Structures are given as C-alpha cells and as structure tokens.
Amino acid sequence: MKPVASTSEQILDVAQSLIVAGGYNGFSYADIADAIGIRKASIHHHFPTKAELVSALVDRYRQRTELGLKSLREQSASPAAQLQSYVDFWKACIGNASLPFCVCAMLAGEIPMLPDEVASRVRGHFHHLAEWLTSVLQAGAKQHLLRLDQRPEQEAQMLMAAVHGAMLSARAFDDPGLFAAIVEPQIARLRAPVR
Amino acid sequence: MKPVASTSEQILDVAQSLIVAGGYNGFSYADIADAIGIRKASIHHHFPTKAELVSALVDRYRQRTELGLKSLREQSASPAAQLQSYVDFWKACIGNASLPFCVCAMLAGEIPMLPDEVASRVRGHFHHLAEWLTSVLQAGAKQHLLRLDQRPEQEAQMLMAAVHGAMLSARAFDDPGLFAAIVEPQIARLRAPVR
DNA sequence: GTTTATCTATCTACTAGTAGGTAGACACGC
DNA sequence: GCGTGTCTACCTACTAGTAGATAGATAAAC
C-alpha cells in the first residue's frame, strides 16, 4: 500500500502533469483545486504565489533527477550502459504516457516570459544535465568504451538536444516510438567501437 | 521603403513574436492591441476567435516555409548545400533574435491543450518538413553526395529533432552560438565522404 | 487536569484585474 | 447605399491572490 501523499505533494503532482501538458500558462489554481478536491485558497496556503509553486516543483524535479542520475552512475557498469539507462527512462515515460515530456524542457521554451525565479531554476537543470552527460561521456572516452567525434561537452549538448527534440517529435507525430527511433542511433554512434 | 503592412498582417506579425516568446497561452488580444495601437475589438473583426487567429498564423507560416524550402531546392546546387542553407536560415534567425524559435516547434509542445484546428495544422507542418528533409537526403544519397547511416526518413527525423532541440538549448543556455554547435556536426556527419 | 494560546490546514467569500468575445455606432471609400 | 474597418462600451468567465473564520492538534501555564 502506497502511503497517501501529503496535500502539498499532491498539488505538485497535479501541477507537474498540467505543466507537461500545457506549460506555465496552461494551468490555473482552479485546475489543481478541482483535480484534488480542495479549494483554491488551500493551494495558496501551501504555495503563496504561482511562481513559488512552480519554483518548488522545479526544485523537487531537479532533486529527483539528481538522485536518479547519481544512482545511475553508481549502479550501471559502463558509461555506455549509463547513457542507455538514461534514455530508457524517457523511453518508458513516453511509452506509457506517465511523464511524456520533461518539465524543464517544457518550461525552457517559455523562458522569455517565465518569472525570473523559475527561469533561473530551469537553466540550472539544463546546466546540471549537461554536466552529468559530459562527465559520463568523458569517462567513456577515457576507458575507450565510447568514441567521441567532438569534445565531450559538445557531444553532451548534441545528445541533450536529440533527447529534447525527440520528445517534441514524438508529441508532434503522436508516435511514442519515434523517441527511441531518433535517440537510439545517436547512442549507437557513440558506442560504436573505434574503427 | 517597405510598404506599410495591412492590419491583419501586423496582427499576425505581433502574434507570431508573442507565441515564439511564450506559446499559445502566453499572449492575449490585449497584448496585440497594445503593440500595434488598435483596440481589442478590431482584432476580433479580422480574427473572430483566438483559435482562428493562430490557425491563420500557422497557415501563413507554413505557406512561407513551403515557399522558402521550394526555392531552396531550386536554387541550391547540391542536397548538402540545401541542408546547409536550411540550417543557416535558423542560425541567422537565432543569432539576430529576429525569430529565435520555430512557431510550430513552440506550439507542438503544447499540442495536448491546443484547439484541434491549431494542433492539426502544427502536425501538418511537422509532416511537411519531415518530407522535405527526407527527399533532400534521399537525393543526396542517390548522388552519393551524402552518406546516410539510417533510412532517409529516419535520418530526416534525427536532423529535425536536432534542430528543434538545439533551438531549445540555445534558449535555455542563453547562447545563440549553441544552435550551430549542436547542428553543424550532424550536417558534417551526413556530408562526410564515404569511408 | 483544565485552561489558554499557538499552529496548521482548511474553508467561504471576496478583490482587482484580465481573458476572449459581442453589440452597435460611426466614418470612409467605392 | 453598401461594405469595410475601426471605435466605444459592454459582457461573462476566469485569473491570481487576499481576508477572515473555523476546526482540530499541540503545547505551555496555572
């Protein structure tokens, strides 16, 4: 039996799925209130302003991501396996529609009109993810398990863009399988043995 | 001297730049009215509903894209040069901040909550772009000027995702140069002579 | 052990402002 | 005169956010 989530966690859960569907301006306090059966004012008790709510959401999202990526590095044997696990995570999310888009990718598109406190957190997530990918690629190259055509930082950026672009295409073409079709060859290219 | 644009064109111009900044829910009739110095009601005269306005905008955007891509195929010598010109177009847009994001890429992220008439048009743009890229890649492969690791349709999807992902990263990292840094190696990979 | 005070989470009811959209009048050009 | 475009003035629904009340839990004071 899963313990009942606290109200503030429930609020963040609903807000997350609404943001994934429609971005920062795509949901309202009323939407959340209706979804979990409380009043709008109760949400303001937990998160006084919308900017604070979304900031808290991004903080939680980043904390979970950091935890996930860290345990990935500890559990997965090789850098190649780590990359694959990262991609597999999103493949599963998009496949079963549980989290069919990265919250921060969604928000990043709206950066020009996001409250500063939210925008800077979204940028933080991008920087963190880029660093993680860079270090994995670097380790793989050092062990001669991955073949990089570019500097690790640049390969990391390319991979990240591929992942986010693939999420968008999967949505635009309404084809979850498209995500893997786009991302897998990129991984395969890195994994290919030195020729 | 550039002729003064018609009111409805001005409305679409402003709407486009507002959507590029914040998506479908990131602008209002009032924003447009303020920007071009007319009243909200006048906008409703030209575009009765918001869904119609954005639909017209996407139609115009697609028409311009089709024209641009068609003339690209006619003017540019080789398929490789055509790909490069396509990428250079976006490089310039992002560099001088004139159109630092594809309208349809922005809207595609919000597809789950877009009005149907808008969503289907956005999907149409994605399909059209994928077809154009596919045919260019196919021609390049036939002439042995491009080296494809995957089927042309799949290479087209990969390139498209790279372009959209690169737009997002350029925005998230607030670094226009990042777009080229991500996309150029992908083009270079295709252009590389057969080994 | 009862009283008093404080804290937490919720509620109802409200605010000012904004959303998209409408009705009807006015002016201009063909 | 009729169509086109713009205006003022308005509408209803919804926005984020606030005020103030209530109920229950916790804890300190006597």
mmCIF file of C-alpha atoms in Angstrom, chain A residues 14-172:
data_model
loop_
_atom_site.group_PDB
_atom_site.id
_atom_site.type_symbol
_atom_site.label_atom_id
_atom_site.label_comp_id
_atom_site.label_asym_id
_atom_site.label_seq_id
_atom_site.Cartn_x
_atom_site.Cartn_y
_atom_site.Cartn_z
ATOM 1 C CA VAL A 14 -1.025 17.663 -10.432
ATOM 2 C CA ALA A 15 0.829 20.851 -11.343
ATOM 3 C CA GLN A 16 3.561 18.765 -12.929
ATOM 4 C CA SER A 17 1.219 16.846 -15.171
ATOM 5 C CA LEU A 18 -0.575 20.056 -16.145
ATOM 6 C CA ILE A 19 2.689 21.836 -16.984
ATOM 7 C CA VAL A 20 3.851 18.855 -19.024
ATOM 8 C CA ALA A 21 0.634 19.144 -20.993
ATOM 9 C CA GLY A 22 0.449 22.895 -21.454
ATOM 10 C CA GLY A 23 3.291 24.835 -19.881
ATOM 11 C CA TYR A 24 3.360 27.586 -17.269
ATOM 12 C CA ASN A 25 0.336 29.466 -18.560
ATOM 13 C CA GLY A 26 -1.512 26.277 -19.353
ATOM 14 C CA PHE A 27 -2.905 25.684 -15.896
ATOM 15 C CA SER A 28 -4.553 27.586 -13.055
ATOM 16 C CA TYR A 29 -5.002 27.213 -9.316
ATOM 17 C CA ALA A 30 -8.600 26.286 -10.063
ATOM 18 C CA ASP A 31 -7.467 23.367 -12.256
ATOM 19 C CA ILE A 32 -5.360 21.973 -9.426
ATOM 20 C CA ALA A 33 -8.058 22.546 -6.839
ATOM 21 C CA ASP A 34 -10.614 20.674 -8.929
ATOM 22 C CA ALA A 35 -8.227 17.800 -9.584
ATOM 23 C CA ILE A 36 -7.530 17.034 -5.933
ATOM 24 C CA GLY A 37 -10.813 18.179 -4.415
ATOM 25 C CA ILE A 38 -9.795 21.170 -2.316
ATOM 26 C CA ARG A 39 -10.357 24.925 -2.631
ATOM 27 C CA LYS A 40 -8.095 27.360 -4.420
ATOM 28 C CA ALA A 41 -7.268 29.160 -1.190
ATOM 29 C CA SER A 42 -5.822 25.986 0.265
ATOM 30 C CA ILE A 43 -3.268 25.884 -2.504
ATOM 31 C CA HIS A 44 -2.259 29.451 -1.703
ATOM 32 C CA HIS A 45 -1.699 28.316 1.870
ATOM 33 C CA HIS A 46 0.949 25.843 0.683
ATOM 34 C CA PHE A 47 2.312 27.940 -2.194
ATOM 35 C CA PRO A 48 1.506 31.649 -1.810
ATOM 36 C CA THR A 49 2.165 32.509 -5.448
ATOM 37 C CA LYS A 50 2.225 30.643 -8.732
ATOM 38 C CA ALA A 51 5.913 31.446 -9.194
ATOM 39 C CA GLU A 52 6.678 29.876 -5.819
ATOM 40 C CA LEU A 53 4.618 26.806 -6.673
ATOM 41 C CA VAL A 54 6.428 26.200 -9.939
ATOM 42 C CA SER A 55 9.787 27.000 -8.357
ATOM 43 C CA ALA A 56 9.121 24.365 -5.704
ATOM 44 C CA LEU A 57 8.079 21.968 -8.427
ATOM 45 C CA VAL A 58 11.285 22.505 -10.405
ATOM 46 C CA ASP A 59 13.321 22.155 -7.219
ATOM 47 C CA ARG A 60 11.664 18.819 -6.480
ATOM 48 C CA TYR A 61 12.092 17.724 -10.085
ATOM 49 C CA ARG A 62 15.764 18.601 -10.059
ATOM 50 C CA GLN A 63 16.330 16.886 -6.705
ATOM 51 C CA ARG A 64 14.763 13.693 -8.043
ATOM 52 C CA THR A 65 16.763 13.960 -11.244
ATOM 53 C CA GLU A 66 19.999 14.431 -9.344
ATOM 54 C CA LEU A 67 19.214 11.411 -7.206
ATOM 55 C CA GLY A 68 18.310 9.320 -10.226
ATOM 56 C CA LEU A 69 21.385 10.257 -12.227
ATOM 57 C CA LYS A 70 23.642 9.747 -9.246
ATOM 58 C CA SER A 71 22.305 6.257 -8.577
ATOM 59 C CA LEU A 72 22.592 5.561 -12.297
ATOM 60 C CA ARG A 73 26.303 6.303 -12.173
ATOM 61 C CA GLU A 74 26.686 4.070 -9.131
ATOM 62 C CA GLN A 75 24.647 1.136 -10.398
ATOM 63 C CA SER A 76 25.297 0.917 -14.110
ATOM 64 C CA ALA A 77 28.515 -0.771 -15.033
ATOM 65 C CA SER A 78 29.801 1.142 -18.036
ATOM 66 C CA PRO A 79 29.328 4.723 -19.233
ATOM 67 C CA ALA A 80 27.537 3.331 -22.280
ATOM 68 C CA ALA A 81 25.110 1.480 -20.025
ATOM 69 C CA GLN A 82 24.554 4.687 -18.062
ATOM 70 C CA LEU A 83 23.630 6.604 -21.184
ATOM 71 C CA GLN A 84 21.351 3.782 -22.252
ATOM 72 C CA SER A 85 19.610 3.742 -18.870
ATOM 73 C CA TYR A 86 19.054 7.483 -19.052
ATOM 74 C CA VAL A 87 17.486 7.166 -22.475
ATOM 75 C CA ASP A 88 15.494 4.105 -21.421
ATOM 76 C CA PHE A 89 13.989 6.086 -18.574
ATOM 77 C CA TRP A 90 12.480 8.578 -21.002
ATOM 78 C CA LYS A 91 11.554 5.853 -23.433
ATOM 79 C CA ALA A 92 9.443 4.253 -20.720
ATOM 80 C CA CYS A 93 7.911 7.576 -19.614
ATOM 81 C CA ILE A 94 6.881 8.489 -23.139
ATOM 82 C CA GLY A 95 5.774 4.963 -23.917
ATOM 83 C CA ASN A 96 3.360 4.609 -21.039
ATOM 84 C CA ALA A 97 2.438 8.321 -21.095
ATOM 85 C CA SER A 98 3.268 8.675 -17.390
ATOM 86 C CA LEU A 99 5.560 11.673 -17.876
ATOM 87 C CA PRO A 100 5.621 12.145 -21.626
ATOM 88 C CA PHE A 101 7.741 15.282 -21.535
ATOM 89 C CA CYS A 102 10.481 16.775 -19.396
ATOM 90 C CA VAL A 103 9.044 19.519 -17.174
ATOM 91 C CA CYS A 104 12.145 21.622 -17.646
ATOM 92 C CA ALA A 105 12.181 21.192 -21.425
ATOM 93 C CA MET A 106 8.591 22.393 -21.466
ATOM 94 C CA LEU A 107 9.403 25.394 -19.314
ATOM 95 C CA ALA A 108 12.636 26.165 -21.178
ATOM 96 C CA GLY A 109 10.629 27.010 -24.277
ATOM 97 C CA GLU A 110 8.778 29.640 -22.271
ATOM 98 C CA ILE A 111 11.858 31.125 -20.593
ATOM 99 C CA PRO A 112 11.372 34.594 -22.137
ATOM 100 C CA MET A 113 8.181 35.090 -20.159
ATOM 101 C CA LEU A 114 8.772 32.998 -17.072
ATOM 102 C CA PRO A 115 9.231 34.686 -13.671
ATOM 103 C CA ASP A 116 12.974 35.074 -13.032
ATOM 104 C CA GLU A 117 12.965 32.695 -10.083
ATOM 105 C CA VAL A 118 11.505 29.946 -12.269
ATOM 106 C CA ALA A 119 13.657 30.662 -15.327
ATOM 107 C CA SER A 120 16.905 30.500 -13.375
ATOM 108 C CA ARG A 121 15.932 27.145 -11.892
ATOM 109 C CA VAL A 122 15.120 25.759 -15.317
ATOM 110 C CA ARG A 123 18.507 26.925 -16.580
ATOM 111 C CA GLY A 124 20.047 25.231 -13.556
ATOM 112 C CA HIS A 125 18.538 21.915 -14.561
ATOM 113 C CA PHE A 126 19.914 22.224 -18.091
ATOM 114 C CA HIS A 127 23.385 23.006 -16.770
ATOM 115 C CA HIS A 128 23.284 20.107 -14.380
ATOM 116 C CA LEU A 129 22.133 17.627 -17.008
ATOM 117 C CA ALA A 130 24.796 18.854 -19.436
ATOM 118 C CA GLU A 131 27.455 18.346 -16.795
ATOM 119 C CA TRP A 132 26.284 14.847 -15.979
ATOM 120 C CA LEU A 133 26.261 13.805 -19.632
ATOM 121 C CA THR A 134 29.653 15.399 -20.168
ATOM 122 C CA SER A 135 31.222 13.502 -17.307
ATOM 123 C CA VAL A 136 29.730 10.196 -18.444
ATOM 124 C CA LEU A 137 30.976 10.745 -21.988
ATOM 125 C CA GLN A 138 34.373 11.788 -20.715
ATOM 126 C CA ALA A 139 34.663 8.652 -18.585
ATOM 127 C CA GLY A 140 33.595 6.512 -21.538
ATOM 128 C CA ALA A 141 36.180 8.087 -23.792
ATOM 129 C CA LYS A 142 38.936 7.658 -21.233
ATOM 130 C CA GLN A 143 38.156 3.950 -20.944
ATOM 131 C CA HIS A 144 37.910 3.690 -24.746
ATOM 132 C CA LEU A 145 34.335 2.435 -24.384
ATOM 133 C CA LEU A 146 32.839 5.387 -26.235
ATOM 134 C CA ARG A 147 34.028 7.042 -29.393
ATOM 135 C CA LEU A 148 33.547 10.810 -29.407
ATOM 136 C CA ASP A 149 33.736 12.824 -32.611
ATOM 137 C CA GLN A 150 33.648 16.091 -30.680
ATOM 138 C CA ARG A 151 34.730 17.428 -27.327
ATOM 139 C CA PRO A 152 32.740 15.750 -24.525
ATOM 140 C CA GLU A 153 30.897 18.978 -23.663
ATOM 141 C CA GLN A 154 29.772 19.305 -27.246
ATOM 142 C CA GLU A 155 28.727 15.681 -27.599
ATOM 143 C CA ALA A 156 26.747 16.126 -24.392
ATOM 144 C CA GLN A 157 24.939 19.119 -25.883
ATOM 145 C CA MET A 158 24.194 17.165 -29.039
ATOM 146 C CA LEU A 159 22.775 14.254 -27.104
ATOM 147 C CA MET A 160 20.665 16.508 -24.896
ATOM 148 C CA ALA A 161 19.248 18.310 -27.915
ATOM 149 C CA ALA A 162 18.464 14.983 -29.550
ATOM 150 C CA VAL A 163 16.554 13.852 -26.463
ATOM 151 C CA HIS A 164 14.510 17.048 -26.209
ATOM 152 C CA GLY A 165 13.922 17.239 -29.942
ATOM 153 C CA ALA A 166 12.822 13.608 -29.928
ATOM 154 C CA MET A 167 10.307 14.307 -27.154
ATOM 155 C CA LEU A 168 8.843 17.093 -29.254
ATOM 156 C CA SER A 169 8.667 14.954 -32.378
ATOM 157 C CA ALA A 170 7.072 12.061 -30.508
ATOM 158 C CA ARG A 171 4.370 14.521 -29.453
ATOM 159 C CA ALA A 172 4.002 16.268 -32.806
#
